PDB file of C-alpha atoms in Angstrom:
ATOM      1  CA  MET A   1      -0.438  19.364   5.633  1.00 97.00           C
ATOM      2  CA  LYS A   2       1.808  15.847   4.320  1.00 98.00           C
ATOM      3  CA  SER A   3       0.486  12.923   2.898  1.00 98.00           C
ATOM      4  CA  ILE A   4       2.479   9.231   1.623  1.00 98.00           C
ATOM      5  CA  ALA A   5       0.784   6.469   0.933  1.00 98.00           C
ATOM      6  CA  PHE A   6       2.740   2.550   1.901  1.00 98.00           C
ATOM      7  CA  TYR A   7       2.832   0.400  -1.281  1.00 97.00           C
ATOM      8  CA  ASN A   8       2.737  -2.245  -3.915  1.00 96.00           C
ATOM      9  CA  LEU A   9       0.737  -4.202  -5.928  1.00 92.00           C
ATOM     10  CA  LYS A  10       2.360  -8.168  -4.375  1.00 88.00           C
ATOM     11  CA  GLY A  11       1.636  -8.973  -0.423  1.00 88.00           C
ATOM     12  CA  GLY A  12       3.707 -10.018   2.128  1.00 91.00           C
ATOM     13  CA  VAL A  13       6.606  -7.620   1.351  1.00 95.00           C
ATOM     14  CA  GLY A  14       6.419  -5.697   5.179  1.00 96.00           C
ATOM     15  CA  LYS A  15       4.129  -2.762   3.518  1.00 97.00           C
ATOM     16  CA  THR A  16       2.314  -2.838   6.607  1.00 97.00           C
ATOM     17  CA  ALA A  17       4.517  -3.218   9.115  1.00 97.00           C
ATOM     18  CA  ALA A  18       5.826  -0.208   7.529  1.00 98.00           C
ATOM     19  CA  ALA A  19       3.449   2.086   7.795  1.00 98.00           C
ATOM     20  CA  VAL A  20       2.834   1.190  11.427  1.00 98.00           C
ATOM     21  CA  ASN A  21       5.883   2.362  12.734  1.00 98.00           C
ATOM     22  CA  ILE A  22       6.814   5.080  10.385  1.00 98.00           C
ATOM     23  CA  ALA A  23       3.351   6.320  11.822  1.00 98.00           C
ATOM     24  CA  TYR A  24       3.941   5.178  15.907  1.00 98.00           C
ATOM     25  CA  LEU A  25       6.969   7.265  14.758  1.00 98.00           C
ATOM     26  CA  ALA A  26       5.435  10.879  13.244  1.00 98.00           C
ATOM     27  CA  ALA A  27       3.680  10.933  17.197  1.00 98.00           C
ATOM     28  CA  LYS A  28       6.093  10.128  18.260  1.00 98.00           C
ATOM     29  CA  ASN A  29       8.258  13.514  16.811  1.00 97.00           C
ATOM     30  CA  ASN A  30       4.731  15.637  17.848  1.00 98.00           C
ATOM     31  CA  ILE A  31       2.915  15.006  14.897  1.00 98.00           C
ATOM     32  CA  PRO A  32      -0.793  14.469  14.300  1.00 98.00           C
ATOM     33  CA  THR A  33      -1.217  11.772  12.664  1.00 98.00           C
ATOM     34  CA  LEU A  34      -3.417   9.603  11.103  1.00 98.00           C
ATOM     35  CA  LEU A  35      -3.274   6.075   9.334  1.00 98.00           C
ATOM     36  CA  TRP A  36      -6.000   5.685   7.400  1.00 97.00           C
ATOM     37  CA  ASP A  37      -6.661   1.783   6.161  1.00 96.00           C
ATOM     38  CA  MET A  38      -7.517   1.204   2.656  1.00 94.00           C
ATOM     39  CA  ASP A  39      -7.199  -2.606   1.948  1.00 93.00           C
ATOM     40  CA  PRO A  40      -9.935  -4.579   3.118  1.00 89.00           C
ATOM     41  CA  GLN A  41      -7.000  -6.502   4.554  1.00 89.00           C
ATOM     42  CA  GLY A  42      -7.660  -5.022   7.609  1.00 90.00           C
ATOM     43  CA  SER A  43      -3.446  -5.349   9.001  1.00 92.00           C
ATOM     44  CA  THR A  44      -3.074  -2.509  10.040  1.00 95.00           C
ATOM     45  CA  SER A  45      -6.557  -2.416  12.237  1.00 93.00           C
ATOM     46  CA  TRP A  46      -5.727  -5.198  13.874  1.00 93.00           C
ATOM     47  CA  TYR A  47      -2.566  -3.936  14.923  1.00 94.00           C
ATOM     48  CA  PHE A  48      -3.440  -1.530  16.883  1.00 94.00           C
ATOM     49  CA  GLU A  49      -6.644  -3.548  17.761  1.00 91.00           C
ATOM     50  CA  HIS A  50      -9.185  -1.654  16.111  1.00 90.00           C
ATOM     51  CA  THR A  51     -12.514  -3.099  13.681  1.00 78.00           C
ATOM     52  CA  PRO A  52     -14.728  -0.319  11.890  1.00 68.00           C
ATOM     53  CA  ASN A  53     -18.075   0.568  12.628  1.00 65.00           C
ATOM     54  CA  THR A  54     -20.148  -1.579  11.203  1.00 65.00           C
ATOM     55  CA  ASP A  55     -22.927   0.499   9.350  1.00 68.00           C
ATOM     56  CA  PHE A  56     -19.901   2.169   7.413  1.00 77.00           C
ATOM     57  CA  LYS A  57     -20.120   1.119   3.520  1.00 83.00           C
ATOM     58  CA  LEU A  58     -17.641   3.268   1.372  1.00 88.00           C
ATOM     59  CA  SER A  59     -20.522   3.763  -1.374  1.00 89.00           C
ATOM     60  CA  ARG A  60     -22.150   6.395   2.240  1.00 89.00           C
ATOM     61  CA  LEU A  61     -18.848   8.019   2.422  1.00 90.00           C
ATOM     62  CA  LEU A  62     -18.426   8.841  -1.506  1.00 92.00           C
ATOM     63  CA  LYS A  63     -22.343   9.843  -1.700  1.00 90.00           C
ATOM     64  CA  LYS A  64     -21.574  11.950   0.692  1.00 89.00           C
ATOM     65  CA  LYS A  65     -24.366  10.262   3.456  1.00 87.00           C
ATOM     66  CA  TYR A  66     -21.456   8.818   6.306  1.00 89.00           C
ATOM     67  CA  PRO A  67     -19.455  11.501   7.984  1.00 92.00           C
ATOM     68  CA  LEU A  68     -15.561  11.942   7.183  1.00 93.00           C
ATOM     69  CA  GLY A  69     -15.153  12.451  10.772  1.00 92.00           C
ATOM     70  CA  ASN A  70     -16.976   9.347  12.722  1.00 90.00           C
ATOM     71  CA  MET A  71     -14.997   6.438  10.800  1.00 92.00           C
ATOM     72  CA  ILE A  72     -12.213   8.447  12.982  1.00 94.00           C
ATOM     73  CA  GLU A  73     -10.680   6.743  15.931  1.00 95.00           C
ATOM     74  CA  LYS A  74      -7.868   7.632  19.146  1.00 96.00           C
ATOM     75  CA  THR A  75      -5.682   5.061  18.923  1.00 97.00           C
ATOM     76  CA  ASP A  76      -3.513   4.240  22.687  1.00 95.00           C
ATOM     77  CA  TYR A  77      -0.662   6.603  21.561  1.00 98.00           C
ATOM     78  CA  PRO A  78      -0.766  10.150  21.396  1.00 98.00           C
ATOM     79  CA  TYR A  79      -0.450  12.665  18.601  1.00 98.00           C
ATOM     80  CA  LEU A  80      -1.918   9.009  16.735  1.00 98.00           C
ATOM     81  CA  ASP A  81      -5.213   8.558  15.493  1.00 98.00           C
ATOM     82  CA  ILE A  82      -6.823   5.087  12.659  1.00 97.00           C
ATOM     83  CA  ILE A  83      -9.219   5.041  10.602  1.00 95.00           C
ATOM     84  CA  PRO A  84      -9.803   1.068  11.053  1.00 94.00           C
ATOM     85  CA  SER A  85     -10.440  -1.093   7.360  1.00 90.00           C
ATOM     86  CA  SER A  86     -13.433  -2.399   6.326  1.00 84.00           C
ATOM     87  CA  LEU A  87     -14.719  -5.859   4.375  1.00 81.00           C
ATOM     88  CA  SER A  88     -16.809  -2.328   2.163  1.00 82.00           C
ATOM     89  CA  LEU A  89     -13.116  -1.408   0.721  1.00 86.00           C
ATOM     90  CA  ARG A  90     -13.485  -5.708  -1.426  1.00 86.00           C
ATOM     91  CA  ASN A  91     -15.965  -3.550  -3.737  1.00 87.00           C
ATOM     92  CA  ALA A  92     -13.060   0.198  -3.209  1.00 89.00           C
ATOM     93  CA  ASP A  93     -12.903  -0.155  -6.974  1.00 89.00           C
ATOM     94  CA  ILE A  94     -16.845  -0.528  -8.198  1.00 90.00           C
ATOM     95  CA  ASP A  95     -17.525   1.808  -5.452  1.00 89.00           C
ATOM     96  CA  PHE A  96     -15.525   5.136  -6.601  1.00 90.00           C
ATOM     97  CA  ASP A  97     -16.192   4.494  -9.819  1.00 90.00           C
ATOM     98  CA  SER A  98     -19.840   4.653  -9.027  1.00 90.00           C
ATOM     99  CA  HIS A  99     -20.104   7.626  -7.034  1.00 90.00           C
ATOM    100  CA  GLY A 100     -16.550   9.154  -7.048  1.00 89.00           C
ATOM    101  CA  LYS A 101     -14.891  11.781  -8.442  1.00 90.00           C
ATOM    102  CA  SER A 102     -11.232  13.015  -9.702  1.00 88.00           C
ATOM    103  CA  ASN A 103     -11.162  15.154  -6.297  1.00 92.00           C
ATOM    104  CA  THR A 104     -12.552  12.700  -4.235  1.00 94.00           C
ATOM    105  CA  PHE A 105      -9.374  11.586  -2.471  1.00 96.00           C
ATOM    106  CA  ASN A 106      -8.273  15.944  -2.081  1.00 96.00           C
ATOM    107  CA  ALA A 107     -11.402  16.374  -0.932  1.00 96.00           C
ATOM    108  CA  TRP A 108     -11.036  14.088   1.739  1.00 96.00           C
ATOM    109  CA  LEU A 109      -7.455  15.108   2.273  1.00 97.00           C
ATOM    110  CA  ASP A 110      -8.279  18.735   2.623  1.00 97.00           C
ATOM    111  CA  LEU A 111     -11.231  18.026   5.419  1.00 96.00           C
ATOM    112  CA  LEU A 112      -7.814  16.612   7.521  1.00 97.00           C
ATOM    113  CA  SER A 113      -5.920  18.975   6.838  1.00 97.00           C
ATOM    114  CA  GLU A 114      -8.263  20.879   9.751  1.00 96.00           C
ATOM    115  CA  THR A 115      -6.512  18.439  12.706  1.00 98.00           C
ATOM    116  CA  TYR A 116      -2.807  16.598  11.056  1.00 98.00           C
ATOM    117  CA  SER A 117       0.071  17.111   9.472  1.00 98.00           C
ATOM    118  CA  LEU A 118       0.724  13.755   8.827  1.00 98.00           C
ATOM    119  CA  VAL A 119      -1.716  11.431   7.177  1.00 98.00           C
ATOM    120  CA  ILE A 120      -0.523   8.187   5.697  1.00 98.00           C
ATOM    121  CA  PHE A 121      -2.135   4.998   4.185  1.00 98.00           C
ATOM    122  CA  ASP A 122      -1.697   1.209   4.479  1.00 97.00           C
ATOM    123  CA  CYS A 123      -3.222   0.289  -0.048  1.00 96.00           C
ATOM    124  CA  ALA A 124      -4.358  -2.372  -1.048  1.00 93.00           C
ATOM    125  CA  PRO A 125      -2.342  -4.377  -3.179  1.00 92.00           C
ATOM    126  CA  ASN A 126      -4.557  -2.830  -6.716  1.00 90.00           C
ATOM    127  CA  LEU A 127      -4.804  -1.310  -9.457  1.00 91.00           C
ATOM    128  CA  SER A 128      -7.697   0.711  -9.922  1.00 91.00           C
ATOM    129  CA  ASN A 129      -9.197   4.262 -10.950  1.00 92.00           C
ATOM    130  CA  PHE A 130      -9.164   4.221  -7.056  1.00 93.00           C
ATOM    131  CA  SER A 131      -5.976   3.389  -6.350  1.00 93.00           C
ATOM    132  CA  GLU A 132      -4.848   6.325  -9.242  1.00 95.00           C
ATOM    133  CA  ASN A 133      -7.008   8.733  -7.494  1.00 95.00           C
ATOM    134  CA  LEU A 134      -4.695   8.167  -3.914  1.00 96.00           C
ATOM    135  CA  PHE A 135      -2.005   8.102  -5.920  1.00 97.00           C
ATOM    136  CA  ASN A 136      -2.568  11.305  -7.323  1.00 96.00           C
ATOM    137  CA  ALA A 137      -3.580  13.508  -4.476  1.00 97.00           C
ATOM    138  CA  VAL A 138      -0.863  12.056  -1.160  1.00 98.00           C
ATOM    139  CA  ASP A 139       3.156  13.937  -0.995  1.00 98.00           C
ATOM    140  CA  LEU A 140       4.963  10.340  -1.553  1.00 97.00           C
ATOM    141  CA  VAL A 141       4.259   6.878  -2.258  1.00 97.00           C
ATOM    142  CA  TYR A 142       5.984   4.335  -0.242  1.00 97.00           C
ATOM    143  CA  LEU A 143       7.114   0.922  -1.876  1.00 96.00           C
ATOM    144  CA  PRO A 144       8.706  -1.556   0.142  1.00 97.00           C
ATOM    145  CA  LEU A 145      10.326  -4.457  -1.589  1.00 96.00           C
ATOM    146  CA  ILE A 146      11.912  -7.769  -1.536  1.00 96.00           C
ATOM    147  CA  PRO A 147      15.786  -7.002  -2.801  1.00 95.00           C
ATOM    148  CA  SER A 148      14.929  -9.790  -6.424  1.00 94.00           C
ATOM    149  CA  HIS A 149      14.625  -9.976 -10.068  1.00 93.00           C
ATOM    150  CA  LEU A 150      10.764 -10.784  -8.770  1.00 92.00           C
ATOM    151  CA  SER A 151      10.303  -7.675  -7.249  1.00 92.00           C
ATOM    152  CA  MET A 152      11.597  -5.385  -9.948  1.00 92.00           C
ATOM    153  CA  GLN A 153       9.481  -6.378 -12.488  1.00 93.00           C
ATOM    154  CA  THR A 154       6.688  -5.581  -9.465  1.00 93.00           C
ATOM    155  CA  PHE A 155       8.353  -1.950  -9.868  1.00 94.00           C
ATOM    156  CA  GLU A 156       8.290  -1.885 -13.559  1.00 94.00           C
ATOM    157  CA  LYS A 157       4.605  -2.687 -13.527  1.00 94.00           C
ATOM    158  CA  VAL A 158       3.605   0.071 -10.931  1.00 95.00           C
ATOM    159  CA  ASN A 159       5.811   2.793 -12.755  1.00 93.00           C
ATOM    160  CA  HIS A 160       3.934   2.342 -16.043  1.00 93.00           C
ATOM    161  CA  PHE A 161       0.801   2.371 -13.940  1.00 94.00           C
ATOM    162  CA  PHE A 162       1.962   5.699 -12.411  1.00 94.00           C
ATOM    163  CA  ASN A 163       3.303   6.945 -16.251  1.00 93.00           C
ATOM    164  CA  GLU A 164       0.420   5.835 -17.727  1.00 93.00           C
ATOM    165  CA  SER A 165      -1.922   7.135 -15.938  1.00 93.00           C
ATOM    166  CA  GLU A 166       0.012  10.876 -15.374  1.00 93.00           C
ATOM    167  CA  ILE A 167       0.851  10.675 -12.137  1.00 94.00           C
ATOM    168  CA  LYS A 168       4.107  11.921 -11.310  1.00 90.00           C
ATOM    169  CA  SER A 169       6.511   9.198 -11.187  1.00 87.00           C
ATOM    170  CA  LYS A 170       8.828  10.932  -8.833  1.00 90.00           C
ATOM    171  CA  LYS A 171       6.356  10.366  -6.191  1.00 94.00           C
ATOM    172  CA  LEU A 172       7.215   7.026  -6.593  1.00 94.00           C
ATOM    173  CA  ARG A 173      10.189   6.275  -3.533  1.00 95.00           C
ATOM    174  CA  PRO A 174      10.891   2.414  -2.992  1.00 95.00           C
ATOM    175  CA  PHE A 175      12.839   0.915  -0.444  1.00 96.00           C
ATOM    176  CA  PHE A 176      14.404  -2.488   0.014  1.00 96.00           C
ATOM    177  CA  SER A 177      12.580  -4.590   2.648  1.00 97.00           C
ATOM    178  CA  LEU A 178      12.420  -8.430   4.052  1.00 97.00           C
ATOM    179  CA  VAL A 179      16.463  -7.987   3.956  1.00 97.00           C
ATOM    180  CA  ASP A 180      18.310 -11.330   4.164  1.00 97.00           C
ATOM    181  CA  ARG A 181      21.967 -10.681   4.394  1.00 94.00           C
ATOM    182  CA  ARG A 182      22.776 -14.472   3.952  1.00 95.00           C
ATOM    183  CA  LYS A 183      20.801 -14.275   0.789  1.00 96.00           C
ATOM    184  CA  SER A 184      23.527 -13.700  -1.831  1.00 96.00           C
ATOM    185  CA  LEU A 185      21.314 -12.482  -4.215  1.00 95.00           C
ATOM    186  CA  HIS A 186      19.991 -10.003  -1.646  1.00 96.00           C
ATOM    187  CA  ARG A 187      23.871  -9.271  -0.983  1.00 95.00           C
ATOM    188  CA  GLU A 188      23.995  -7.436  -4.581  1.00 94.00           C
ATOM    189  CA  PHE A 189      21.034  -6.064  -5.127  1.00 93.00           C
ATOM    190  CA  LEU A 190      21.764  -3.725  -1.674  1.00 91.00           C
ATOM    191  CA  ALA A 191      25.165  -3.378  -2.611  1.00 92.00           C
ATOM    192  CA  ASN A 192      23.986  -3.118  -7.385  1.00 91.00           C
ATOM    193  CA  PRO A 193      20.939  -1.570  -6.977  1.00 91.00           C
ATOM    194  CA  PRO A 194      19.334  -1.628 -10.660  1.00 90.00           C
ATOM    195  CA  ILE A 195      19.452   1.506 -12.439  1.00 83.00           C
ATOM    196  CA  LYS A 196      15.466   1.572 -12.485  1.00 83.00           C
ATOM    197  CA  LEU A 197      15.203   2.533  -8.742  1.00 85.00           C
ATOM    198  CA  LYS A 198      15.534   6.217  -9.222  1.00 75.00           C
ATOM    199  CA  LYS A 199      14.229   7.547  -6.047  1.00 78.00           C
ATOM    200  CA  GLN A 200      15.433   4.999  -4.361  1.00 84.00           C
ATOM    201  CA  LEU A 201      15.808   5.379  -0.286  1.00 88.00           C
ATOM    202  CA  SER A 202      19.697   4.533   0.320  1.00 85.00           C
ATOM    203  CA  GLY A 203      17.738   3.077   3.897  1.00 88.00           C
ATOM    204  CA  PHE A 204      16.413  -1.227   4.093  1.00 95.00           C
ATOM    205  CA  ILE A 205      14.115  -3.024   6.966  1.00 97.00           C
ATOM    206  CA  PRO A 206      16.145  -6.306   7.540  1.00 97.00           C
ATOM    207  CA  TYR A 207      14.291  -9.495   7.220  1.00 96.00           C
ATOM    208  CA  ALA A 208      13.665 -10.116  11.441  1.00 96.00           C
ATOM    209  CA  SER A 209      11.345 -11.764  13.981  1.00 96.00           C
ATOM    210  CA  HIS A 210      11.165  -9.256  15.614  1.00 97.00           C
ATOM    211  CA  ILE A 211       8.097  -7.534  12.733  1.00 97.00           C
ATOM    212  CA  GLU A 212       7.778 -10.245  13.435  1.00 95.00           C
ATOM    213  CA  GLN A 213       6.650 -11.147  16.580  1.00 97.00           C
ATOM    214  CA  MET A 214       4.328  -7.838  16.511  1.00 97.00           C
ATOM    215  CA  GLY A 215       1.543  -9.963  15.024  1.00 93.00           C
ATOM    216  CA  ILE A 216       2.113 -11.248  18.716  1.00 95.00           C
ATOM    217  CA  HIS A 217       2.340  -7.454  20.660  1.00 96.00           C
ATOM    218  CA  LYS A 218      -0.256  -6.274  18.688  1.00 95.00           C
ATOM    219  CA  LYS A 219       2.610  -3.643  18.595  1.00 96.00           C
ATOM    220  CA  PRO A 220       4.573  -0.982  16.491  1.00 97.00           C
ATOM    221  CA  ILE A 221       7.800  -2.981  17.238  1.00 98.00           C
ATOM    222  CA  PHE A 222       9.226   0.318  19.974  1.00 98.00           C
ATOM    223  CA  GLU A 223       6.626  -1.103  22.328  1.00 97.00           C
ATOM    224  CA  PHE A 224       8.322  -4.427  22.984  1.00 97.00           C
ATOM    225  CA  ALA A 225      11.765  -4.102  20.916  1.00 97.00           C
ATOM    226  CA  PRO A 226      12.560  -0.287  20.855  1.00 97.00           C
ATOM    227  CA  ARG A 227      16.580  -1.738  20.252  1.00 97.00           C
ATOM    228  CA  SER A 228      15.937  -4.413  18.256  1.00 97.00           C
ATOM    229  CA  ALA A 229      17.474  -4.341  14.284  1.00 96.00           C
ATOM    230  CA  GLY A 230      14.252  -3.652  13.133  1.00 97.00           C
ATOM    231  CA  ALA A 231      13.184  -0.846  15.346  1.00 98.00           C
ATOM    232  CA  LEU A 232      16.625   1.048  14.464  1.00 97.00           C
ATOM    233  CA  ALA A 233      16.106   0.428  10.379  1.00 97.00           C
ATOM    234  CA  TYR A 234      12.567   2.170  11.195  1.00 98.00           C
ATOM    235  CA  LYS A 235      14.232   4.727  13.182  1.00 97.00           C
ATOM    236  CA  LEU A 236      17.044   5.396   9.973  1.00 96.00           C
ATOM    237  CA  LEU A 237      14.119   5.102   7.330  1.00 96.00           C
ATOM    238  CA  TRP A 238      11.455   7.802   9.551  1.00 97.00           C
ATOM    239  CA  SER A 239      14.639  10.353  10.468  1.00 95.00           C
ATOM    240  CA  GLU A 240      16.974  10.394   8.080  1.00 93.00           C
ATOM    241  CA  GLU A 241      14.358   9.259   5.055  1.00 94.00           C
ATOM    242  CA  ILE A 242      10.461  10.591   5.070  1.00 96.00           C
ATOM    243  CA  LYS A 243      10.720  13.208   8.214  1.00 96.00           C
ATOM    244  CA  LYS A 244      13.767  15.086   5.214  1.00 94.00           C
ATOM    245  CA  GLN A 245      11.038  14.516   2.227  1.00 94.00           C
ATOM    246  CA  LEU A 246       8.593  15.892   4.017  1.00 95.00           C
ATOM    247  CA  LYS A 247      10.608  18.316   5.506  1.00 93.00           C
ATOM    248  CA  LEU A 248       8.426  18.171   8.465  1.00 91.00           C
TER     249      LEU A 248
END
């Protein structure tokens, strides 16, 4: 089984849209996929119109008083299941420091490997022991970046956190997101990406109205605009980059 995370310390960069659409494409490739919404905002869950069990508390899962399997729900798409977000995740850092262990995510992934070939995490925008444990457990961490100097500053902070926490920095896979070719700075970053982006993916996600319309339709982009520029970009990101990197 393979596992990946979509993450950024900065919000509003297209992280959740990428996680949703990549999970959808994996499932369309008949790969048993689980999408785990780890962000208390619950945007991934909202796209699929799923809500968590109101009795669920992350602390209960960490203390093994709540079965992991009870959190999993079917989506409307074959081969794609979801673990919806919960407001209890807002206390994830506190709960993990109290009840978590260094192998918590590894143990969860071992259980999930009996059913799934791919697990995708949509992560909360923070840095903590909880996120450190997650990053150590997954195979790769995909980092969407808007082509700007501020985004590069964010990337450097995340990269520093990986080095400081002794997480393999080669796991970090940045890619440009919300790219607007009308902006000269965006064109400049595409033509000459900063040398610090060593593992940058060649594909990028455009700033496109159809991606924003996912919120209207509450569906992956392929369900209502399969031939749009945004859909094509996600398809290329999946087939030419992520699928090959994971050897799926």
